[in-house]
XYZ file of C-alpha atoms in Angstrom:
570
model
C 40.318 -11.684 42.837
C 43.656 -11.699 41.245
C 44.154 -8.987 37.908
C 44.127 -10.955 34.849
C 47.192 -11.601 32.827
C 48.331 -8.491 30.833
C 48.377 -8.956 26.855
C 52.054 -8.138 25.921
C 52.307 -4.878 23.793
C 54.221 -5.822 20.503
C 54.824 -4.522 17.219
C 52.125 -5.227 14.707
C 54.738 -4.909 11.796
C 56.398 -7.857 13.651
C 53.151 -9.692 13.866
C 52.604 -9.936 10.445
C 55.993 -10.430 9.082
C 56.138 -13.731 11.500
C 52.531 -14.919 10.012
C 54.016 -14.529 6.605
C 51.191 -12.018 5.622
C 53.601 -9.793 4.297
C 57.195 -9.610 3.851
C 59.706 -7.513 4.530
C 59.545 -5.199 1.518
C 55.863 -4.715 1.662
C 56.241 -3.902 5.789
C 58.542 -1.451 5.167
C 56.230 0.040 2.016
C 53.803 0.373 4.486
C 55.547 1.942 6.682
C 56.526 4.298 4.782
C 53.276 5.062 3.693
C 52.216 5.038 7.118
C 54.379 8.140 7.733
C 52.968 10.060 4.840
C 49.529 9.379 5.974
C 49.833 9.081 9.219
C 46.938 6.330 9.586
C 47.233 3.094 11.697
C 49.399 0.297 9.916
C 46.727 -2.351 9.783
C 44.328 0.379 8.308
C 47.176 0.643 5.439
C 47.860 -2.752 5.182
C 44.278 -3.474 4.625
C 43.434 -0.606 2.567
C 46.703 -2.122 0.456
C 44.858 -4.945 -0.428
C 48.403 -7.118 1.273
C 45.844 -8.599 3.998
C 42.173 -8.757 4.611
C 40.809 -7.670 8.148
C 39.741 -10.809 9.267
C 43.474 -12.440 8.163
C 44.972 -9.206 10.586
C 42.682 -10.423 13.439
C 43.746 -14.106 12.929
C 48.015 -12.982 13.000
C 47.101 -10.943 15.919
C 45.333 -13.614 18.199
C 48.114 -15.994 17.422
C 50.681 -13.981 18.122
C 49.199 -12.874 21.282
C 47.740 -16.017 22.727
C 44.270 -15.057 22.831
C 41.187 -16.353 20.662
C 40.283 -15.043 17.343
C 36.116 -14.763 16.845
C 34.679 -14.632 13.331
C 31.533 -12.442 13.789
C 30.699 -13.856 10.390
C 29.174 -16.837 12.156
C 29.325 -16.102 16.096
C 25.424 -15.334 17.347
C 25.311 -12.361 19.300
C 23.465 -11.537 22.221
C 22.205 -8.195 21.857
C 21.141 -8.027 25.665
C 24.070 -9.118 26.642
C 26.422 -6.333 23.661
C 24.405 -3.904 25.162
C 25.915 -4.236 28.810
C 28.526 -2.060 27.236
C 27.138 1.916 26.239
C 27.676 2.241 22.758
C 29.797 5.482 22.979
C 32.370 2.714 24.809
C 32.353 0.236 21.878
C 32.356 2.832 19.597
C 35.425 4.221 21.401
C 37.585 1.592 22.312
C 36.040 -0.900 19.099
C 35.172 -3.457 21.664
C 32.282 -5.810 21.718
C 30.935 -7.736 24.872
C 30.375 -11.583 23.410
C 30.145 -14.255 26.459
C 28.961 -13.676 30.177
C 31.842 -15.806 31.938
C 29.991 -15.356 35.322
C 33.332 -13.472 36.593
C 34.450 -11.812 33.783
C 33.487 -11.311 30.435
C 34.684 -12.085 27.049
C 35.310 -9.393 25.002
C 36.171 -8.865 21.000
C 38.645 -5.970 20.470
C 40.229 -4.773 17.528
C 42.995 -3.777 19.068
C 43.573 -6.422 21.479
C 46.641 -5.363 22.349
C 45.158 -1.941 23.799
C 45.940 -2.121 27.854
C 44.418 1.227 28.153
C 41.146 0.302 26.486
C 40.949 -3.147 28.603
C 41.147 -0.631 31.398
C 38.141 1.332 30.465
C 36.376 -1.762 29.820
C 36.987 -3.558 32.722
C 35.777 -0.106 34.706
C 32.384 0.462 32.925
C 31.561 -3.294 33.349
C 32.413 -3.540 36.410
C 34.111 -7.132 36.268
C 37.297 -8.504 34.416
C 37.321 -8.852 30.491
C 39.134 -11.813 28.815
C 40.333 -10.701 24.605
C 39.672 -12.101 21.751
C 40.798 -10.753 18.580
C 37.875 -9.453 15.734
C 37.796 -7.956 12.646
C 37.562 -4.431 12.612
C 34.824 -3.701 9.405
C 32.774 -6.718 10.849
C 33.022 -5.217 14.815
C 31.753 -1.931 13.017
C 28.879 -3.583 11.294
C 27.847 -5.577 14.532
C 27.813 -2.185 16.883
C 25.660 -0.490 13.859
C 23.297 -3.593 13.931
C 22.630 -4.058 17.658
C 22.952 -0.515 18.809
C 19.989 0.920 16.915
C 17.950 3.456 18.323
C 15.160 1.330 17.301
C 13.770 1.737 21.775
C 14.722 6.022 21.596
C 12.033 6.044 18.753
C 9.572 3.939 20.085
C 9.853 6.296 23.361
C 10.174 9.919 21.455
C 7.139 8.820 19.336
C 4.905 7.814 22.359
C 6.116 11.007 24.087
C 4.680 12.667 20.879
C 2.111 11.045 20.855
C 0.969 11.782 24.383
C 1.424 15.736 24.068
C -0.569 15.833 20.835
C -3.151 13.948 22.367
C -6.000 12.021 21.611
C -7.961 12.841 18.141
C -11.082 11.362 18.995
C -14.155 12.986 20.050
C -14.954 12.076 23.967
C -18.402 12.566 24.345
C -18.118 12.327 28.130
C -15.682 15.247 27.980
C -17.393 17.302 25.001
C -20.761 17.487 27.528
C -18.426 19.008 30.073
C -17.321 21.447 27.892
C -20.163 22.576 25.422
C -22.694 25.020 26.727
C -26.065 24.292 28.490
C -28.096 24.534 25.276
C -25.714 21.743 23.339
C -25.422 19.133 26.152
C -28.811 17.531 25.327
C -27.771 17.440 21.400
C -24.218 15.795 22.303
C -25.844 13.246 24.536
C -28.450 12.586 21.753
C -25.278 11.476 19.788
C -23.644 9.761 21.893
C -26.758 7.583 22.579
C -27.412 6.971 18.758
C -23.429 6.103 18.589
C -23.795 3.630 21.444
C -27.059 1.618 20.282
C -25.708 1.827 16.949
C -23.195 0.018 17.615
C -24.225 -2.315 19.653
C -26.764 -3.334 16.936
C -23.997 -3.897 14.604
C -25.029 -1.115 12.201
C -23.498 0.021 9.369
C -24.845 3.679 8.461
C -26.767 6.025 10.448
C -29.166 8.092 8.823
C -31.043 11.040 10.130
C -33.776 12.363 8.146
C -35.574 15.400 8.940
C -39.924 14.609 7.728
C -42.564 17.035 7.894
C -43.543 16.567 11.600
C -40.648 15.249 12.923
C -36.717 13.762 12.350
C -36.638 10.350 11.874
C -33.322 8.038 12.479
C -32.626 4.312 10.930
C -30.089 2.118 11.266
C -28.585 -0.319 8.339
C -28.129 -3.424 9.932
C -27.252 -6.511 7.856
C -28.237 -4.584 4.439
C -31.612 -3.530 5.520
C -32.482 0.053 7.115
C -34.778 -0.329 10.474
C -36.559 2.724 12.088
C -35.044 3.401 15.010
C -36.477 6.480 16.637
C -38.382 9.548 15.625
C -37.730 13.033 17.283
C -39.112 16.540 17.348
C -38.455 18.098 13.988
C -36.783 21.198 15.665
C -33.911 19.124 17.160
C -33.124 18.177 13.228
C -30.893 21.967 12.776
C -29.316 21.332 16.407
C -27.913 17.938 15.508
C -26.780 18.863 11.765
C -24.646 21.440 13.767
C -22.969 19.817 16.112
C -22.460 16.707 13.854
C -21.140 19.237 10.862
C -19.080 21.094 14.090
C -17.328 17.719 14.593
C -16.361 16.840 10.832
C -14.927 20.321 10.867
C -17.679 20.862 7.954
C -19.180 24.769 7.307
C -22.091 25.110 9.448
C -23.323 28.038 7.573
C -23.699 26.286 4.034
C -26.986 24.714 3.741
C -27.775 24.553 0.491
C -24.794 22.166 -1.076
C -23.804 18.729 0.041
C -20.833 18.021 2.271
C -19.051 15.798 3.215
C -16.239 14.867 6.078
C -14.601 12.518 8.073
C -14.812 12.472 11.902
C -13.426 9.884 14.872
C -15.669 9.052 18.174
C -14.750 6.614 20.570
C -18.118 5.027 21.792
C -17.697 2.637 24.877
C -13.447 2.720 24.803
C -14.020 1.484 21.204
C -12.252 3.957 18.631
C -15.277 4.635 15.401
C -14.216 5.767 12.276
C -17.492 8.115 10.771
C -18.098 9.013 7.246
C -20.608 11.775 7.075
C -22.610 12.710 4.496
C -24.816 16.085 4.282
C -27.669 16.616 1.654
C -30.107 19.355 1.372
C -33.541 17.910 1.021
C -37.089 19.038 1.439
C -37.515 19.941 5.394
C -34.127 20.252 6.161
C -30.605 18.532 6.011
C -30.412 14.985 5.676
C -27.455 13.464 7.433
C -26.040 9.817 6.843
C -22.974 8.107 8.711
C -20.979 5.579 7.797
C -19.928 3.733 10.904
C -15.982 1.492 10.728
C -15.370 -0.124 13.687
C -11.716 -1.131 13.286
C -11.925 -3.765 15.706
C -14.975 -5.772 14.439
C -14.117 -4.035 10.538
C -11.582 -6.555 9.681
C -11.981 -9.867 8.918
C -9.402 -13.132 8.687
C -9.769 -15.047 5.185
C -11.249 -18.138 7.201
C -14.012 -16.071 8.502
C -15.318 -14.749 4.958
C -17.183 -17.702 4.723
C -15.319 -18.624 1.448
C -15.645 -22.723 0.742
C -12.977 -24.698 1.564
C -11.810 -25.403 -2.009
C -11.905 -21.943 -2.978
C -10.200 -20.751 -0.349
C -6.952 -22.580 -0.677
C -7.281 -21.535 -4.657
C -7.629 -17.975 -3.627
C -4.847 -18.294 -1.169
C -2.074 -20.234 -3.730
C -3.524 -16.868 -6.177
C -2.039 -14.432 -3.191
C 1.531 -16.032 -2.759
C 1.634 -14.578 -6.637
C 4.122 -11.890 -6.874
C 2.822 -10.715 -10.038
C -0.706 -10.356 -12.006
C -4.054 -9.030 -11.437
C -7.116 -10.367 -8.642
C -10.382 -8.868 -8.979
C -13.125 -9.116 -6.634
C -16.687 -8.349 -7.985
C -20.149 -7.584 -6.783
C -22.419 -5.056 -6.518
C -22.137 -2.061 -4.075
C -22.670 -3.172 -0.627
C -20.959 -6.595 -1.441
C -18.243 -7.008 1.328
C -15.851 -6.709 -1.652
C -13.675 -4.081 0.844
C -13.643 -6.898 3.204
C -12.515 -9.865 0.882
C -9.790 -7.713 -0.253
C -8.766 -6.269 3.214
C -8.584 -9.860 4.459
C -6.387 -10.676 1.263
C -3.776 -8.281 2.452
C -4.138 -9.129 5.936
C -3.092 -12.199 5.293
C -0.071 -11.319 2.774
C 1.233 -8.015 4.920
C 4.797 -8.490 5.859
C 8.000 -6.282 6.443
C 9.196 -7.754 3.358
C 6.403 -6.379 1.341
C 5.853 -2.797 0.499
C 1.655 -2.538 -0.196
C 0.581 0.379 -1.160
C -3.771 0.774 -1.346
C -5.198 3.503 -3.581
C -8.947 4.282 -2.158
C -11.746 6.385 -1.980
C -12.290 6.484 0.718
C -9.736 4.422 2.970
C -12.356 2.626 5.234
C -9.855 0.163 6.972
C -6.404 1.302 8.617
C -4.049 -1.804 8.058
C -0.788 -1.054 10.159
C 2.205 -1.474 8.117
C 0.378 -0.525 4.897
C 0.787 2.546 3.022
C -2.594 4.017 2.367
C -3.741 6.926 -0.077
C -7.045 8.696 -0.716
C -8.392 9.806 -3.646
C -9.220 13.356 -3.799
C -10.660 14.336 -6.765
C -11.003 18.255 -5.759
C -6.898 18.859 -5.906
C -7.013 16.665 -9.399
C -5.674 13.448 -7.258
C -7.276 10.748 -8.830
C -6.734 6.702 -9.190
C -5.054 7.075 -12.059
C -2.562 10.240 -10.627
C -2.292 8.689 -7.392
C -1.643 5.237 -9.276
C 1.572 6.049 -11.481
C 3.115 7.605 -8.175
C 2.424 4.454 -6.457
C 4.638 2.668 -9.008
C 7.564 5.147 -8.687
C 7.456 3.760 -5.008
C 8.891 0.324 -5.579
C 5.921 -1.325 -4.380
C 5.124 -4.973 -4.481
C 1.587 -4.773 -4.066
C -0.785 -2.867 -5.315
C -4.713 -2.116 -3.884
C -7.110 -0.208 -6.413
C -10.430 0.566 -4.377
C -12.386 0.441 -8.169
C -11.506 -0.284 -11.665
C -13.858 2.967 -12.511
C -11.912 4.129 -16.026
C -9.990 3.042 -18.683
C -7.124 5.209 -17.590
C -7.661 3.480 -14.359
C -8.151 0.266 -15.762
C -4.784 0.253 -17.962
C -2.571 1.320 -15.498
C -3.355 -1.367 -13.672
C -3.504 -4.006 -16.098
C 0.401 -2.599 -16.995
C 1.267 -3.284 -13.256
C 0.365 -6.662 -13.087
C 2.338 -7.173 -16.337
C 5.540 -5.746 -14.616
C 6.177 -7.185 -11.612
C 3.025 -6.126 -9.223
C 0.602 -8.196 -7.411
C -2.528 -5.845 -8.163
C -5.597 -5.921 -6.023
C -9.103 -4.424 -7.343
C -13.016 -4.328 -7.141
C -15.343 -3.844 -10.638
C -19.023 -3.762 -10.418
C -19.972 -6.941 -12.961
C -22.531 -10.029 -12.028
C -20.440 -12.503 -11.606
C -16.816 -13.697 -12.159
C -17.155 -15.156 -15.762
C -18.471 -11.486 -17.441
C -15.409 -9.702 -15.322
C -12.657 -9.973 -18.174
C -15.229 -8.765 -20.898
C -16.272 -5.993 -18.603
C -12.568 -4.849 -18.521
C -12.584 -5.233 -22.507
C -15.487 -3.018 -22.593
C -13.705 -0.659 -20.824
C -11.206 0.007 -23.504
C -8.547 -2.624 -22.176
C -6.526 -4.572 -24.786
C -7.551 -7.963 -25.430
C -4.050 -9.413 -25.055
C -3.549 -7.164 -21.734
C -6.352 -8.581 -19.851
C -5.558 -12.071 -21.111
C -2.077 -11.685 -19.643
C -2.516 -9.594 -17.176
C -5.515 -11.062 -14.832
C -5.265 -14.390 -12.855
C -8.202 -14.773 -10.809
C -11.747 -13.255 -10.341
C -13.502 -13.739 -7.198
C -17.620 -12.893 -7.735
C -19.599 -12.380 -3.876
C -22.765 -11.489 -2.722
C -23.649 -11.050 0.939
C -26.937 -13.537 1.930
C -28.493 -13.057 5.293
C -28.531 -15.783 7.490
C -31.559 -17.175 9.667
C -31.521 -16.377 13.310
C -30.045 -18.996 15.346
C -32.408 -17.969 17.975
C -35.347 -18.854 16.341
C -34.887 -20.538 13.382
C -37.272 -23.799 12.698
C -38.144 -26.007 9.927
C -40.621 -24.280 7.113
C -41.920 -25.419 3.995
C -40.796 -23.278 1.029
C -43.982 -21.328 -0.535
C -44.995 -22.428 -3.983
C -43.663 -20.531 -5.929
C -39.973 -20.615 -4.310
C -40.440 -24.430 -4.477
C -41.477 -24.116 -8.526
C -38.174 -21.806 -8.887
C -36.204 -24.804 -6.573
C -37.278 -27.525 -9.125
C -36.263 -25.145 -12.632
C -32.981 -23.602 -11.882
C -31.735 -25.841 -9.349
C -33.606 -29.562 -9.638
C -34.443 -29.305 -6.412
C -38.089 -31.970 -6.172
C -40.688 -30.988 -3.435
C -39.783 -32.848 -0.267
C -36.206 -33.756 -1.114
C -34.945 -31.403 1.153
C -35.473 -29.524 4.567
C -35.334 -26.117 4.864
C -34.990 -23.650 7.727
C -36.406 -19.882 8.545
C -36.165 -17.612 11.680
C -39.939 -17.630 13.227
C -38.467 -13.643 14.319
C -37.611 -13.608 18.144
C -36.019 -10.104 20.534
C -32.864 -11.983 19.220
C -33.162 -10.281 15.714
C -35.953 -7.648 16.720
C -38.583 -10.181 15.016
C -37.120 -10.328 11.594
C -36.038 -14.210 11.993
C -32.799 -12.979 10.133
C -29.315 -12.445 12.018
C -26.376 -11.366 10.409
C -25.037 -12.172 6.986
C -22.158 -14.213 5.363
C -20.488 -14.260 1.963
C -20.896 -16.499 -0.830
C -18.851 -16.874 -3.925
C -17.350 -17.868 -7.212
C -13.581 -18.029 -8.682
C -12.545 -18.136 -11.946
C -8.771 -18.527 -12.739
C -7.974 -17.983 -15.974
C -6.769 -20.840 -17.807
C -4.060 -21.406 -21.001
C -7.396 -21.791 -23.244
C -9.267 -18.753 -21.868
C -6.227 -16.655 -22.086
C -5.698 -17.609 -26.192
C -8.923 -17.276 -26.745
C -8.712 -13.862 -25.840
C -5.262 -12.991 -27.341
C -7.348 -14.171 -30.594
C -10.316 -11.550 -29.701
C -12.460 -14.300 -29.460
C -15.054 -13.229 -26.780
C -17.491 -15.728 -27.047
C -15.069 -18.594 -26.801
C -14.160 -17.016 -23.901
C -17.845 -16.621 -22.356
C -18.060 -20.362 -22.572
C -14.992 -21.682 -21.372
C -15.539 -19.303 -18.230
C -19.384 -20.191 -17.765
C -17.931 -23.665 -17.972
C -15.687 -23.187 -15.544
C -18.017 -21.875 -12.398
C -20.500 -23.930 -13.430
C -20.892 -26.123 -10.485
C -19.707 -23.359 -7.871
C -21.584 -20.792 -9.057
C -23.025 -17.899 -6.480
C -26.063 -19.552 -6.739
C -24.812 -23.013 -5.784
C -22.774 -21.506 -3.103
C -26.347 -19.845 -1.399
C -28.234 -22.918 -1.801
C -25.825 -24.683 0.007
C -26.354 -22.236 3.059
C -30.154 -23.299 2.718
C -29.549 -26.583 2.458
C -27.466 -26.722 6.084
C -30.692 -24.808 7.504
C -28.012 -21.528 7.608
C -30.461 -19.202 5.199
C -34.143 -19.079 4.180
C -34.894 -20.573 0.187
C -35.823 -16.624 -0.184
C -32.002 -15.272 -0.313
C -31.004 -17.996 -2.779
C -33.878 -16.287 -5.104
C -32.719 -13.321 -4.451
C -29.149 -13.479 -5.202
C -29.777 -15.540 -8.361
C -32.471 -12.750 -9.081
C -29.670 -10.183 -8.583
C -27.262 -12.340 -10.784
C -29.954 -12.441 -13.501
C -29.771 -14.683 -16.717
């Protein structure tokens, strides 16, 4: 293969003087200044303000016969940039652009620069053909595709790997405790396992008179699960207070602590609480499976309508969305989801909590400690120094609490938040109550999203069943339901659902978006206008019309729409 044609070395002052980028005076000015300086000529003509870089690249190609390449608007492969080590294009301010199949094409500042197309030619083992680029704009493009974006990626899973794993292995924590614990730490790992594998929420172990008895929270409702000698009670307190890294010699306060298992290659979050009691300690867990923890907005359960009103409320980038319900609600989830669903690299989200139950990668997460004085509201006005865009508050619980955030939402933050209230139309006057300014709450909230969680009939066993009396009396009052109009459904109780004839649960809910009316009628203090307008507003999806529609498909028994409405109250 023949060499390729050498670029003839000229004089750059020459160059530009024929292109009529300069003349004659202001060559020899820079020269001049050149000498003083003793920096490159282009650099001084540039720095001059007599010629931009990208003009200098243009005079250069022309004079020289070879292309000029705006990297303004020429897409680069960063594969195929990369073919070149960066300490080369750094050095000889050369970029690889095209893959000729026998010889490259290659943007140089310096086209002109034999020795460079020397060294180029050498480390890429093939012939380079020149084009002419700006210099600033070569620069940028070697900053932007030589990141050490892979080192990191590699030096942090190196880290990673010699720090190790941080949760408890129960396989390897049998090998290693003595003869006496290995029972105990099997014990646990059993309860972990069938614990989740029912599905269940909290673990609580409760020492009796005669014996320790454990039950499981699944879907809302606790279930005995197992009763054990009363003198293993101590033994598993200690190992389980051992693993929180809790103080196995205080017996006589509550504790509580934070541990990690992995149960079946499945990584469990545990939140353990202690509590002195009459024969002993009593121990409860709070299990978060991350996998099965978080849920997608389109598998809340949320109707269709009121989904696509709660989404359009999310693409907000400013104002306040509550979420409401009692604890035990799914509230967590609802908001979780919400952020699921708006996390981006263009957002910063920052979640204040206590305590953080979900990680969400890419989300900047804080717990509350109220021991070193770190509260909501302290952790809160250091979230807004941190040029967030959205904001999570685990619970309005104060007025300090309460204000802050209402003051977000006013400036520029999307502000997420939970408050204990009965349903979405009371939430607004709840926040009044609170000590809130009228006009701040007016302004400042958008939307209100009320839920309850109803159980749901087995699918197993669920069959056709004629509402009792009474439920059909309270079906005919609140709702106008007549005896016979409808069909309804209940779980018989099968091995399915361990013979309750319920099976898992599913949201229901109401949203109220403030409107121009509701918000003057509280600028003007007027809370019972207010009351009316938003009980007018969720009237026909109301929590309670949301559970009887469940019933209605055959999806829950008549009993959970009394008992949410019962919940709700008057």
């Amino acid at each position: 293969m023949s060499e390729p044609a050498r670029a003839t070395k000229i004089s750059l002052g020459d160059v530009v003087v024929a292109q009529k980028l300069v003349t004659p005076e202001q060559l020899a000015q820079a020269l001049e200044q050149q000498k003083k300086i003793g920096r490159r000529l282009g650099r001084v003509l540039v720095e001059s303000g007599l010629c931009s870089e990208e003009q200098l690249a243009e005079a250069i190609a022309r004079q020289l016969g070879v292309p000029h390449v705006n990297l303004k608007s020429f897409n680069l492969n960063n594969d195929l940039v990369r073919r070149l080590p960066e300490a080369q294009a750094r050095r000889f301010r050369a970029l690889v652009l095209e893959d000729r199949r026998t010889s490259y094409l290659v943007g140089m500042s310096d086209p002109a620069d034999l020795f460079a197309q020397d060294e180029l030619r050498r480390a890429l083992k093939r012939p380079v053909d020149v084009a002419a680029v700006a210099e600033d704009r070569l620069l940028q493009s070697i900053d932007r595709v030589y990141r050490r974006t892979e080192e990191i990626s590699g030096l942090a899973r190196a880290l990673e790997q010699d720090l190790g794993d941080t949760y408890v292995d129960f396989g390897a924590l049998s090998a290693t405790v003595g003869a006496e614990d290995a029972p105990v730490v099997r014990f646990l790992q059993t309860v972990f396992e069938d614990a989740i594998q029912v599905n269940a929420s909290d673990v609580h172990i409760e020492p009796q008179e005669g014996n320790v008895r454990i039950r499981f929270r699944i879907d809302g409702v606790l279930q005995k699960q197992a009763e054990a000698d009363m003198r293993i009670g101590p033994a598993l307190v200690q190992r389980l207070k051992l693993m929180a890294g809790l103080d196995i010699s205080e017996k006589r306060h509550p504790q509580d602590g934070r541990l990690n298992v992995r149960v079946r290659e499945q990584p469990v979050d545990v939140r353990l609480s202690t509590m002195p009691v009459q024969y002993g300690e009593s121990v409860v867990m709070r299990l978060l499976t991350r996998q099965a923890g978080l849920l997608s907005l389109d598998n809340l359960g949320m109707p269709a309508e009121t989904l696509a009103r709660f989404r359009h409320t999310l693409q907000r980038t400013n104002g306040m969305v509550l979420v409401t319900g009692p604890t035990g609600s799914g509230k967590t989830t609802t908001l979780y989801a919400a952020l699921a669903e708006i996390n981006s690299i263009e957002k910063k989200i920052i979640t204040v909590e206590d305590p953080v139950e979900y990680r969400l990668p890419g989300v900047n997460q804080v717990q509350v400690n109220e021991k070193i004085d770190l509260s909501f509201s302290a952790v809160l006005r250091s979230a807004l120094r941190q040029d967030p865009d959205v904001i999570l508050i685990g619970e309005m619980r104060d007025e300090e609490t309460a204000q802050i955030g209402l003051r977000a939402a006013l400036t520029g933050h999307l502000v997420l938040s939970t408050l204990h209230t009965k349903d979405a139309a009371t939430t607004p006057i709840r926040l009044i109550d609170m000590g809130a300014p009228y006009y701040m709450v007016g302004t400042s909230v958008h939307a209100v999203i009320a839920q309850r969680l109803v159980r749901l009939n087995c699918e197993s066993c669920a069959a056709p069943h004629e509402p009792q009396a009474g439920e059909l009396g309270w079906l005919a009052t609140e709702l106008g339901i007549k005896p016979g109009q409808h069909k309804f459904m209940r779980g018989r109780g099968c091995s399915h659902c361990n013979g309750l004839g319920l099976l898992g649960r599913t949201g229901i809910y109401e949203m109220l978006e403030m409107s121009p009316e509701m918000v003057a009628a509280l600028n003007r203090n007027q809370t019972n206008e207010f009351a009316a307008l938003a009980e007018a507003a969720t009237r026909n999806q109301s929590l309670k019309h949301h559970a009887l529609q469940l019933a209605l498909a055959g999806r829950a028994p008549v009993s959970e729409v009394i008992r949410v409405a019962s919940e709700i109250g008057d």
